[in-house]
């Protein structure tokens, strides 16, 4: 029975755990960061690899969703071109708060090696970014580390962050 | 405070409200089954597609423009990002085009290593195709199995060149590195185990009722259409036309190797699926022959052409003239002869050609990449009308398109 | 002080040093042999239109024709000589030197595995006939050529930009178009999404790939020295190092603590 597993010497002798709203909400949010499949270029292959058999992203509670309405996290994996820029903004606007963005790979961070007329020089010109992930292309381990850092970040911030107005960029 | 932004739905003069029964829907540019950033404007009559307009360019990164502003060796890593599933095939296509322009012979050991890497990349690419295609059609477990095998192949690539995805494993004039210790053994182990794994996939799929119903008779490309659209690779051989550049216009060591070109005349997605499986077996066969050839080769890795190619590292470090020449080649770049060349190679997707127009400058005057996926994507506008909307994903999957290559 | 005038017709990268005694070698242009497949192909083209020049370069036949004859020549090659596949076509920009473009059509015969390159020279505003009725693959190739180079094509069924957005200005692959784009290109996404008035907020693009500003706490955080967004950068120097580890000390209580002692490293892959 469950009651025998309760340690009555702790928590004031009650089978109750006390916490704050912030902590319990952030615990839930940080352990079920559902990512939007935003594969744009080469990094998308590494993003798929991190979801596949060897690297197994599900361990972190990160499941890829195809719809922005169901996603908390947008992993911008690959080069964002000027033609595509309006769509990334629109999909970002469609995601529900709270939402986070990981910019994966050099192209998404700064334009990377594609210093050309057709490439947006960093997705942070279009949407606000929480975490920049260097590499071309970053290994799946790197992406997993980035998600772990993001979880840490989520746990630190206040739970009703969504009430605050979000920056334009 | 956030300002309301200027984004309004923008559908390029499409009328969504129409008088007839047709419906216009937008597919993409960010769709999980579109294999990248494909946008399709579909006009539907019930569930049947009446008109399909593919819209590309969402991954146009200006590679051809970059090529005009880079010296030849500098551009090589950019080719990695074209068909990023089999990067070495692109590196090789570019390196071969420049070598053909200069008129360079590559040492035999470099040839063996290059051919090995090309075939390993073909296996990686086909495994990835099978994984994503099966995932799109609805067979999730095949995705996981294929990625397991693909990771072992990626480990081999990583042991050789240090990168998983963007290899740059081929240089103009040869290869930069010899094979590391024990690599051949690992490769032999991988290719010996692969056929039994391919058999596992086939057991899961070939006679699977759902798989056959989703693929048979779907995406039929008649031979005339394939020829007219410039289809190459498996899209062409799936339509009953036996043409493989490795056999017809042999490059590298392919004229010494024994392998078969699988052809089918069913013209549909199911036939193409069978070709992919068979091609993986043939690649295994090629690699096994190459492993036997490797030991008899002399140790040179780069061609000897002081005007174009740097000397080996030992010479650069010990001999003054080699150092000077290396310095010039790195800072100013090689100056190939004036002229133009078009060199086709058989990449995993089809005919990958590089057209280079050189004016004797260290920068290419014009570099045009003939990417197979570009035409395989264009064919969608002739292929999709008449099919059902549920088959669109199957058809896109079986054309095996990659957007880094289409938009360049 | 006056800035020196630099010509704007070719703004691509140029070699900064050229030996003035350097004569560039040429890829040999061999004459077409008297007999063989290529001789018959050339004869077939000569029978229908004027051939300006023909030679063999690196094993492929190159034929120069007049731009008005492109449809006729390709039709003969397709229907009489079985060059059934147009594997590539595009243009090369020679606006600065000769005021026009050089078009090439790369054809393939699937039976003999022979390749032919048909070339023609068009003036800047001269249009060529579309070969779309012969080869469907010309559909996209011609659209791409119009989009990126600005070569006009007549009688194309759906002439519209293919690669660049519909509201794009300029043809990016011309030599006069800079690699990093003109002003329109550099502000394109900002203008489109937020409007021109947001240019001041967002600022110009950073085109210097090596630029890193460690004092910019608005956009960067230093791992291990994190400060709140926008806080003065001196705080990062002063603050104690925050541990860059997955497990926080005062972390969420429901998650099991990870300790390195209890972790296990596999000897070999399973």
Tab-separated table of N, CA, C and O in Angstrom, chain B residues 157-195:
chain	number	residue	atom	x	y	z
B	157	UNK	N	31.635	7.047	-41.182
B	157	UNK	CA	31.994	8.320	-41.813
B	157	UNK	C	32.700	9.220	-40.816
B	157	UNK	O	33.650	9.915	-41.140
B	158	UNK	N	32.210	9.177	-39.589
B	158	UNK	CA	32.787	10.041	-38.571
B	158	UNK	C	34.219	9.607	-38.256
B	158	UNK	O	35.093	10.457	-38.078
B	159	UNK	N	34.444	8.304	-38.209
B	159	UNK	CA	35.796	7.833	-37.949
B	159	UNK	C	36.732	8.247	-39.072
B	159	UNK	O	37.904	8.515	-38.840
B	160	UNK	N	36.218	8.299	-40.296
B	160	UNK	CA	37.101	8.662	-41.397
B	160	UNK	C	37.342	10.167	-41.432
B	160	UNK	O	38.483	10.613	-41.487
B	161	UNK	N	36.276	10.973	-41.418
B	161	UNK	CA	36.490	12.405	-41.679
B	161	UNK	C	36.111	13.298	-40.503
B	161	UNK	O	36.339	14.495	-40.562
B	162	UNK	N	35.521	12.772	-39.469
B	162	UNK	CA	35.264	13.588	-38.290
B	162	UNK	C	33.918	14.253	-38.248
B	162	UNK	O	33.593	14.899	-37.262
B	163	UNK	N	33.129	14.116	-39.293
B	163	UNK	CA	31.826	14.767	-39.283
B	163	UNK	C	30.751	13.728	-39.551
B	163	UNK	O	30.984	12.738	-40.244
B	164	UNK	N	29.593	13.956	-38.995
B	164	UNK	CA	28.498	13.019	-39.213
B	164	UNK	C	27.747	13.328	-40.498
B	164	UNK	O	27.326	12.438	-41.210
B	165	UNK	N	27.527	14.592	-40.723
B	165	UNK	CA	26.589	14.962	-41.778
B	165	UNK	C	27.290	15.681	-42.923
B	165	UNK	O	27.071	15.378	-44.073
B	166	UNK	N	28.094	16.656	-42.585
B	166	UNK	CA	28.751	17.481	-43.594
B	166	UNK	C	30.205	17.042	-43.670
B	166	UNK	O	31.024	17.504	-42.900
B	167	UNK	N	30.487	16.150	-44.625
B	167	UNK	CA	31.746	15.422	-44.549
B	167	UNK	C	32.944	16.194	-45.082
B	167	UNK	O	33.978	16.210	-44.464
B	168	UNK	N	32.793	16.793	-46.272
B	168	UNK	CA	33.952	17.364	-46.990
B	168	UNK	C	35.081	16.353	-47.052
B	168	UNK	O	36.237	16.684	-46.826
B	169	UNK	N	34.754	15.109	-47.323
B	169	UNK	CA	35.744	14.044	-47.223
B	169	UNK	C	36.568	13.903	-48.483
B	169	UNK	O	37.536	13.165	-48.501
B	170	UNK	N	36.199	14.601	-49.543
B	170	UNK	CA	36.908	14.496	-50.815
B	170	UNK	C	37.497	15.861	-51.121
B	170	UNK	O	36.879	16.878	-50.869
B	171	UNK	N	38.726	15.860	-51.608
B	171	UNK	CA	39.337	17.131	-52.023
B	171	UNK	C	39.533	17.104	-53.533
B	171	UNK	O	39.550	16.039	-54.138
B	172	UNK	N	39.733	18.283	-54.085
B	172	UNK	CA	40.071	18.351	-55.496
B	172	UNK	C	41.452	17.732	-55.657
B	172	UNK	O	42.412	18.199	-55.061
B	173	UNK	N	41.536	16.653	-56.406
B	173	UNK	CA	42.821	15.991	-56.622
B	173	UNK	C	43.051	14.772	-55.766
B	173	UNK	O	44.119	14.194	-55.828
B	174	UNK	N	42.087	14.365	-54.978
B	174	UNK	CA	42.296	13.165	-54.176
B	174	UNK	C	41.478	13.195	-52.904
B	174	UNK	O	40.402	13.767	-52.859
B	175	UNK	N	42.025	12.563	-51.882
B	175	UNK	CA	41.401	12.616	-50.564
B	175	UNK	C	42.445	13.100	-49.577
B	175	UNK	O	43.641	12.882	-49.774
B	176	UNK	N	42.041	13.777	-48.518
B	176	UNK	CA	43.036	14.350	-47.608
B	176	UNK	C	43.672	13.327	-46.687
B	176	UNK	O	44.805	13.503	-46.263
B	177	UNK	N	42.960	12.266	-46.354
B	177	UNK	CA	43.439	11.357	-45.315
B	177	UNK	C	43.390	9.931	-45.802
B	177	UNK	O	42.516	9.565	-46.582
B	178	UNK	N	44.335	9.147	-45.279
B	178	UNK	CA	44.240	7.711	-45.504
B	178	UNK	C	43.225	7.143	-44.511
B	178	UNK	O	42.827	7.805	-43.557
B	179	UNK	N	42.853	5.895	-44.749
B	179	UNK	CA	41.880	5.283	-43.845
B	179	UNK	C	42.503	5.070	-42.476
B	179	UNK	O	43.668	4.687	-42.378
B	180	UNK	N	41.778	5.338	-41.411
B	180	UNK	CA	42.356	5.114	-40.082
B	180	UNK	C	42.515	3.634	-39.782
B	180	UNK	O	41.958	2.773	-40.473
B	181	UNK	N	43.268	3.364	-38.735
B	181	UNK	CA	43.538	1.989	-38.288
B	181	UNK	C	42.232	1.258	-37.998
B	181	UNK	O	41.362	1.782	-37.306
B	182	UNK	N	42.105	0.077	-38.539
B	182	UNK	CA	40.940	-0.733	-38.198
B	182	UNK	C	39.651	-0.332	-38.877
B	182	UNK	O	38.600	-0.917	-38.622
B	183	UNK	N	39.710	0.691	-39.758
B	183	UNK	CA	38.478	1.174	-40.375
B	183	UNK	C	37.918	0.158	-41.349
B	183	UNK	O	36.707	-0.059	-41.396
B	184	UNK	N	38.835	-0.459	-42.107
B	184	UNK	CA	38.368	-1.419	-43.107
B	184	UNK	C	37.656	-2.594	-42.450
B	184	UNK	O	36.645	-3.084	-42.961
B	185	UNK	N	38.174	-3.020	-41.306
B	185	UNK	CA	37.533	-4.113	-40.598
B	185	UNK	C	36.132	-3.729	-40.163
B	185	UNK	O	35.174	-4.499	-40.317
B	186	UNK	N	36.004	-2.497	-39.639
B	186	UNK	CA	34.685	-2.034	-39.204
B	186	UNK	C	33.738	-1.925	-40.387
B	186	UNK	O	32.545	-2.278	-40.289
B	187	UNK	N	34.285	-1.450	-41.511
B	187	UNK	CA	33.445	-1.324	-42.704
B	187	UNK	C	32.989	-2.703	-43.172
B	187	UNK	O	31.811	-2.905	-43.504
B	188	UNK	N	33.939	-3.665	-43.174
B	188	UNK	CA	33.584	-5.010	-43.622
B	188	UNK	C	32.509	-5.596	-42.712
B	188	UNK	O	31.552	-6.228	-43.176
B	189	UNK	N	32.647	-5.338	-41.409
B	189	UNK	CA	31.649	-5.857	-40.469
B	189	UNK	C	30.282	-5.235	-40.772
B	189	UNK	O	29.264	-5.925	-40.817
B	190	UNK	N	30.296	-3.927	-41.020
B	190	UNK	CA	29.021	-3.248	-41.296
B	190	UNK	C	28.368	-3.785	-42.556
B	190	UNK	O	27.184	-4.124	-42.559
B	191	UNK	N	29.150	-3.893	-43.647
B	191	UNK	CA	28.515	-4.315	-44.896
B	191	UNK	C	28.143	-5.781	-44.867
B	191	UNK	O	27.224	-6.196	-45.552
B	192	UNK	N	28.867	-6.578	-44.050
B	192	UNK	CA	28.466	-7.974	-43.980
B	192	UNK	C	27.167	-8.154	-43.217
B	192	UNK	O	26.405	-9.074	-43.480
B	193	UNK	N	26.928	-7.262	-42.256
B	193	UNK	CA	25.689	-7.392	-41.491
B	193	UNK	C	24.512	-6.756	-42.197
B	193	UNK	O	23.354	-7.087	-41.910
B	194	UNK	N	24.800	-5.815	-43.085
B	194	UNK	CA	23.690	-5.041	-43.669
B	194	UNK	C	22.677	-5.893	-44.435
B	194	UNK	O	21.472	-5.684	-44.259
B	195	UNK	N	23.109	-6.861	-45.270
B	195	UNK	CA	22.083	-7.606	-46.021
B	195	UNK	C	21.046	-8.264	-45.133
B	195	UNK	O	19.853	-8.284	-45.486
